[in-house]
Short mmCIF file of C-alpha atoms in Angstrom, two decimals:
data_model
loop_
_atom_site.label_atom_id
_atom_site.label_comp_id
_atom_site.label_asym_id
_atom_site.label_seq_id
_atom_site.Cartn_x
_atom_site.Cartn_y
_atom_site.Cartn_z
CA UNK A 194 -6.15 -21.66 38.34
CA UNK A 195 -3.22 -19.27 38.46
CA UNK A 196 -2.06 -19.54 34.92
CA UNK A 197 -5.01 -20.32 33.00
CA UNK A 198 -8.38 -18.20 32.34
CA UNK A 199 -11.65 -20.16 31.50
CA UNK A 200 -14.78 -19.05 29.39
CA UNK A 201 -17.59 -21.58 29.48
CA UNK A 202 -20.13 -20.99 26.74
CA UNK A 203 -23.22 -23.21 26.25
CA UNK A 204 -21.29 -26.46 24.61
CA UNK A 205 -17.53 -25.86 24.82
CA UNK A 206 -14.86 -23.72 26.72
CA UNK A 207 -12.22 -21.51 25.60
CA UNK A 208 -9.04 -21.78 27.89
CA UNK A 209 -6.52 -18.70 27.87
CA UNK A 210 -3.25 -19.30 28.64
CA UNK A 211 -2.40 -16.03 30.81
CA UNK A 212 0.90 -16.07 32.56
CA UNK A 213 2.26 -13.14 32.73
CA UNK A 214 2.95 -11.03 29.35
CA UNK A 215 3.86 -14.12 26.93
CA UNK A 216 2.86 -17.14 28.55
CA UNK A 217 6.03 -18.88 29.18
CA UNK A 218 5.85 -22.54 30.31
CA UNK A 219 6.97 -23.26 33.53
CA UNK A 220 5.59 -26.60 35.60
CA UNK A 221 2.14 -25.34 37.17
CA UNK A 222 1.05 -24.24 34.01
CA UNK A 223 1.81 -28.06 32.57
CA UNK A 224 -0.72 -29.61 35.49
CA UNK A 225 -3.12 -26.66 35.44
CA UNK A 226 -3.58 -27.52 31.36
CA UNK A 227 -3.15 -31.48 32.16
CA UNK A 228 -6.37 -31.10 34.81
CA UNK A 229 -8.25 -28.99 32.80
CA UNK A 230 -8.26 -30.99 30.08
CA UNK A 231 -9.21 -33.84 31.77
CA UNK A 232 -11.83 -32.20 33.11
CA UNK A 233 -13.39 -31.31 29.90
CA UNK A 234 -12.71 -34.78 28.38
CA UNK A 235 -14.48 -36.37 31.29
CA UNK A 236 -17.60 -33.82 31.40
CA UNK A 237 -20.46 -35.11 28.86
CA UNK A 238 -21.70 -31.32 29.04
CA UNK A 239 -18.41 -29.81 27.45
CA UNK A 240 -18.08 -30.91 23.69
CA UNK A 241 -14.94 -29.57 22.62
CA UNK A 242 -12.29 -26.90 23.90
CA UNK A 243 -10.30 -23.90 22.33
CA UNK A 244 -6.84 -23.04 23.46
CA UNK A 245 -5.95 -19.28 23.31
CA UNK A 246 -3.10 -16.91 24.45
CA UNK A 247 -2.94 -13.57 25.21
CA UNK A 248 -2.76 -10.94 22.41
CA UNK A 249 0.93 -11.29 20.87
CA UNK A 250 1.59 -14.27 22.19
CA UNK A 251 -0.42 -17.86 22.32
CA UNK A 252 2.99 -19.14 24.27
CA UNK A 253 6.64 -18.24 23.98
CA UNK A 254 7.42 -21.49 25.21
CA UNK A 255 9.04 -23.17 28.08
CA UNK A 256 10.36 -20.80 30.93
CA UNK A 257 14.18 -21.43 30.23
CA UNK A 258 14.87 -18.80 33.27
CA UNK A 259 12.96 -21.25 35.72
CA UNK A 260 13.59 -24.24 33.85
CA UNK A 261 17.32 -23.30 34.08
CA UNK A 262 16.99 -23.05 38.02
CA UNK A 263 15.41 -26.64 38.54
CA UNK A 264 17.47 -29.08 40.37
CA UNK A 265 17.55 -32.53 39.17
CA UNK A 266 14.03 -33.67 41.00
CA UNK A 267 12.17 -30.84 39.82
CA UNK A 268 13.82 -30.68 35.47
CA UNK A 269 13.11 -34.77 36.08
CA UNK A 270 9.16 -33.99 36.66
CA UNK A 271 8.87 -31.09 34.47
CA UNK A 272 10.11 -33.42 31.18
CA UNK A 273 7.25 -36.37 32.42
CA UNK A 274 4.92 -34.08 32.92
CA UNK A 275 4.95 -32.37 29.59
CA UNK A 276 5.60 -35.27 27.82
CA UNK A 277 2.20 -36.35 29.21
CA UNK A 278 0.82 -33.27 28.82
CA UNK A 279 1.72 -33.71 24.98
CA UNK A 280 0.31 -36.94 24.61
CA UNK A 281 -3.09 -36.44 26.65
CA UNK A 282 -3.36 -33.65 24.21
CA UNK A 283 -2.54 -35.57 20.96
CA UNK A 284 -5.48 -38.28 22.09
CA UNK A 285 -7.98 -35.53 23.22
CA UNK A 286 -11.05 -36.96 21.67
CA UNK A 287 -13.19 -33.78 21.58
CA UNK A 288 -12.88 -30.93 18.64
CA UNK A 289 -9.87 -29.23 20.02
CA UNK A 290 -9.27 -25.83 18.10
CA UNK A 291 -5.82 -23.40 18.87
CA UNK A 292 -6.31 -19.85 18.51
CA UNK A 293 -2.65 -18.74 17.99
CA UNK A 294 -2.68 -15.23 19.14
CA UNK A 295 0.81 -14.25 18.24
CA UNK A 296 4.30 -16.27 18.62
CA UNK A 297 4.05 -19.64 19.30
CA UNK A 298 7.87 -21.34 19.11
CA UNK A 299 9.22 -24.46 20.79
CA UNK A 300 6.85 -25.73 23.60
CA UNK A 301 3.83 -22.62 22.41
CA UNK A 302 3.88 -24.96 19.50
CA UNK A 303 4.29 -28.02 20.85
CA UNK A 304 0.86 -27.42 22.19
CA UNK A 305 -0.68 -26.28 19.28
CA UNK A 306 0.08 -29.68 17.20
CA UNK A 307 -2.20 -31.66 18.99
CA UNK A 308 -5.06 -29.84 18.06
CA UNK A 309 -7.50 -29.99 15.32
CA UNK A 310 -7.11 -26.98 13.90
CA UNK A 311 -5.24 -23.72 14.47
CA UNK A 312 -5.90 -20.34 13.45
CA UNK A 313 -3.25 -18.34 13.73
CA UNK A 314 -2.88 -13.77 13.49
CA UNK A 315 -1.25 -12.45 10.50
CA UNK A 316 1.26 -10.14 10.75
CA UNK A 317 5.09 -10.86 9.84
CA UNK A 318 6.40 -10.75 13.10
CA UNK A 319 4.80 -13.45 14.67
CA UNK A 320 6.13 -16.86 14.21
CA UNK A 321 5.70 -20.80 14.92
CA UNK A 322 7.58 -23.78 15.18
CA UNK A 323 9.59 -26.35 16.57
CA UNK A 324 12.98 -24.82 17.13
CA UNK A 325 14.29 -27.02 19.82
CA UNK A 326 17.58 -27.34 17.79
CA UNK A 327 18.22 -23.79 17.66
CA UNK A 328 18.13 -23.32 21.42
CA UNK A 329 20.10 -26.40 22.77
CA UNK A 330 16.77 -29.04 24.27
CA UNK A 331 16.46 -32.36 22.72
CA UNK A 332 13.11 -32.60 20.98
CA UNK A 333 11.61 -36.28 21.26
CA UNK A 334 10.60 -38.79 18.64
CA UNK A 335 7.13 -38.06 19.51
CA UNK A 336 6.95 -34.52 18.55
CA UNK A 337 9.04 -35.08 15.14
CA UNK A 338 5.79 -37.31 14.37
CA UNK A 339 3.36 -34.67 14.87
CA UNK A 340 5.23 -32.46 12.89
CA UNK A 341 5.03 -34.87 9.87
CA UNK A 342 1.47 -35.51 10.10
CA UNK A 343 0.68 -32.33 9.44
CA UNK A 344 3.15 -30.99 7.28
CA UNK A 345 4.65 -34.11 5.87
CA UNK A 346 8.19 -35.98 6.46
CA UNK A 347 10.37 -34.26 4.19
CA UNK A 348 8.96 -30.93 5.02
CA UNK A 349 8.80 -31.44 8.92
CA UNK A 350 12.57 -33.33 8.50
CA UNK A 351 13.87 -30.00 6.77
CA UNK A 352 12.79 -27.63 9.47
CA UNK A 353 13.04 -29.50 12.13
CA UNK A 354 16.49 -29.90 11.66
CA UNK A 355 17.06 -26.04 10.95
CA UNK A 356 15.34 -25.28 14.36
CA UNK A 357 13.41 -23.21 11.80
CA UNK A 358 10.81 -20.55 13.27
CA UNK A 359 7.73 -20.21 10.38
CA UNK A 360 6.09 -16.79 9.53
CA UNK A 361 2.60 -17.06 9.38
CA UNK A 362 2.40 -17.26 5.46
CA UNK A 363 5.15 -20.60 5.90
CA UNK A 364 2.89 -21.79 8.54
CA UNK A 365 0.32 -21.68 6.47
CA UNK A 366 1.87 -23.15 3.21
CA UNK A 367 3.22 -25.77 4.99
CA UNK A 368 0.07 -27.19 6.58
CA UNK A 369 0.76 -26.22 10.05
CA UNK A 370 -1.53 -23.32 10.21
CA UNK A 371 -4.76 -23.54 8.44
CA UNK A 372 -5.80 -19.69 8.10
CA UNK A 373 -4.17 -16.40 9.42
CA UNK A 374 -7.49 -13.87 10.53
CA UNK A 375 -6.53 -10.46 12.24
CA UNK A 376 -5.07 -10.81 15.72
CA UNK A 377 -8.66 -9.84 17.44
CA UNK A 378 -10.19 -12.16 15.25
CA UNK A 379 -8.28 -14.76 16.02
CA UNK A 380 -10.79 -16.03 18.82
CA UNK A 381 -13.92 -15.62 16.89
CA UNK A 382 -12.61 -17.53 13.84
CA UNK A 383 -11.94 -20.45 16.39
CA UNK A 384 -15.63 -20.25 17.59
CA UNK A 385 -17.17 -20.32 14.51
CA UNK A 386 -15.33 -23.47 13.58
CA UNK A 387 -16.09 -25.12 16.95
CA UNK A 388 -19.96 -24.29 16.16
CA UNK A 389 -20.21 -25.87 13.27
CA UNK A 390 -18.63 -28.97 14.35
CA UNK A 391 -20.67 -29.46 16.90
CA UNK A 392 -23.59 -29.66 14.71
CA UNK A 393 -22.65 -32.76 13.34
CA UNK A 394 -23.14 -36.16 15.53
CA UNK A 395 -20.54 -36.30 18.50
CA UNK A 396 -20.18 -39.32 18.38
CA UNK A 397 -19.50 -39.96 14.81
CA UNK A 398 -17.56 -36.88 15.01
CA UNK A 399 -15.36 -38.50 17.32
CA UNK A 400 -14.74 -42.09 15.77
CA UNK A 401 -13.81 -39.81 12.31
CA UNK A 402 -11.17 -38.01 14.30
CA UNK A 403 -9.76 -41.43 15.80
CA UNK A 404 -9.53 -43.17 12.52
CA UNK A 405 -7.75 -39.68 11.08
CA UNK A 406 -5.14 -39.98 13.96
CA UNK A 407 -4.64 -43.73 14.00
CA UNK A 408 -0.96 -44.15 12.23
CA UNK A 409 -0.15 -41.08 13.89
CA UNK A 410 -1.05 -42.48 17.41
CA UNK A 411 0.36 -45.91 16.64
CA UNK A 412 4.00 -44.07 15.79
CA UNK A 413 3.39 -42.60 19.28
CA UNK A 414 5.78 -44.16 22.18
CA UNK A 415 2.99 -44.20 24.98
CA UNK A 416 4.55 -43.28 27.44
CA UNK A 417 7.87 -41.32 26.46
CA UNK A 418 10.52 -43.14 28.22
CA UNK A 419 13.81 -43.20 26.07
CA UNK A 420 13.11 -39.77 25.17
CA UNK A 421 12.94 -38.66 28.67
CA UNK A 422 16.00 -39.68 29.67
CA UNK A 423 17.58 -38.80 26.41
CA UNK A 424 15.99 -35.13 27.50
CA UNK A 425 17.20 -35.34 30.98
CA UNK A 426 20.94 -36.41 30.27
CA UNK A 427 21.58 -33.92 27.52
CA UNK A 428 20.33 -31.01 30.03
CA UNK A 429 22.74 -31.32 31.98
CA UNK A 430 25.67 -31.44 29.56
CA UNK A 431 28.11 -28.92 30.92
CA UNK A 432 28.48 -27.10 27.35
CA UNK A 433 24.60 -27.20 26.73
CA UNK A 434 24.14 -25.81 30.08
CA UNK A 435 26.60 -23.16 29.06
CA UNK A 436 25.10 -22.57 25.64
CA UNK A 437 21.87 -22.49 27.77
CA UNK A 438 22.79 -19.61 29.79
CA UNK A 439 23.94 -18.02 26.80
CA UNK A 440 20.49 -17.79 25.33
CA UNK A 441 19.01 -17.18 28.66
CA UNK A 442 21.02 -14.35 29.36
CA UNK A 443 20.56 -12.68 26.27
CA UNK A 444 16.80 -12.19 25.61
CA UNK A 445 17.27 -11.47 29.48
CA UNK A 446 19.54 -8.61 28.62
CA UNK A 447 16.64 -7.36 25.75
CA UNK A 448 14.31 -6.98 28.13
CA UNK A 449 16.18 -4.58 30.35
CA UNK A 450 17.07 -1.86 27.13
#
């Protein structure tokens, strides 16, 4: 794994998202989190799985600078592969927990939706959220539906729309976040939450969580196909491309001062 840290403990594993300083997104990182997941869903030994960042940042999101230097081929099997990513996640059948170790916009979040729970660090800088409007990518019926089944329609609807990034305290009033614990916390809260789930019955643990995701998983389209190429197109609209470059090349220019 080049973009992913594991920690097996006795009945689950904690995977750490660790590419380089804020764990942007690019498309290893999508199959490296697509195998490992399978992995643990297929192994009878592993009973659930926390996701965790790096301190400051659980995932800034997708890798615009790469993403931006993809040619058609490679943006085309980026978009599938997330998009499957995103769904594998959603029907993970395990207890799947997100320890949100700092910012998590845009695709940071995207991952953090499909989990069970997500405990998130205080402090007012760090924020959350779907903000695909804000920065020019098309965000797909699917992930507008896990934004509503945890915060609700009109609330998800409002924000979405804004391309709204949530503080921790919105997060949390909102029903995205369940708790903000102190950034080195953040792990250990997850853990504790993990244990005592697994002291219940797996498998009636399991059929519970089905039955709690069923009209959210029947809203899902399985496998993504109008949104793709809804996705794809609008990526390569000239003045999104330039709008694009725009955003690139300014949090590029923050870095350097």
């Amino acid at each position: 794994m080049n973009t992913l840290k594991l920690e097996k403990k006795q009945e689950y594993t904690i995977v750490q998202m660790h590419r380089g300083k804020v764990n942007a997104i690019d498309h290893e990182m999508v199959q490296e989190l697509r195998q490992v997941f399978r992995d643990i869903e297929n192994d009878e030994a592993v009973k659930g799985v926390i996701l965790s960042g790096q301190p400051h940042y659980f995932s800034a999101g997708l890798d615009l600078i790469e993403l931006f230097r993809y040619n058609e081929k490679q943006i085309n099997n980026f978009f599938r592969t997330f998009g499957a990513l995103y769904l594998e996640l959603a029907k993970f059948t395990k207890p799947f927990i997100s320890a949100i170790t700092g910012h998590a916009p845009a695709g940071g979040c995207v991952l953090a939706v499909t989990s069970d729970n997500r405990y998130m660090a205080e402090g007012e800088p760090y924020r959350i959220g779907l903000n695909e409007v804000a920065v020019n990518i098309q965000i797909s019926q699917n992930l507008t539906e896990a934004y509503a089944f945890w915060m609700g329609s009109g609330l998800a609807n409002r924000y979405i729309l804004e391309g709204k990034l949530l503080t921790g305290s919105e997060a949390v009033s909102g029903g995205l976040v369940d708790l903000l614990v102190p950034l080195d916390q953040v792990v250990d809260h997850a853990e504790m939450k993990m244990q005592h789930y697994l002291k219940t019955d797996q498998e009636i643990w399991v059929n519970t969580k089905r039955k709690l995701r069923k009209h959210w998983h029947n809203k899902l389209d399985p496998d993504g196909q109008s949104s793709f190429k809804e996705a794809v197109t609008l990526w390569w609209k000239p003045e999104i491309r330039a709008k694009m470059e725009a955003h690139i090349n300014s949090f590029s220019n923050k870095k350097k001062t």
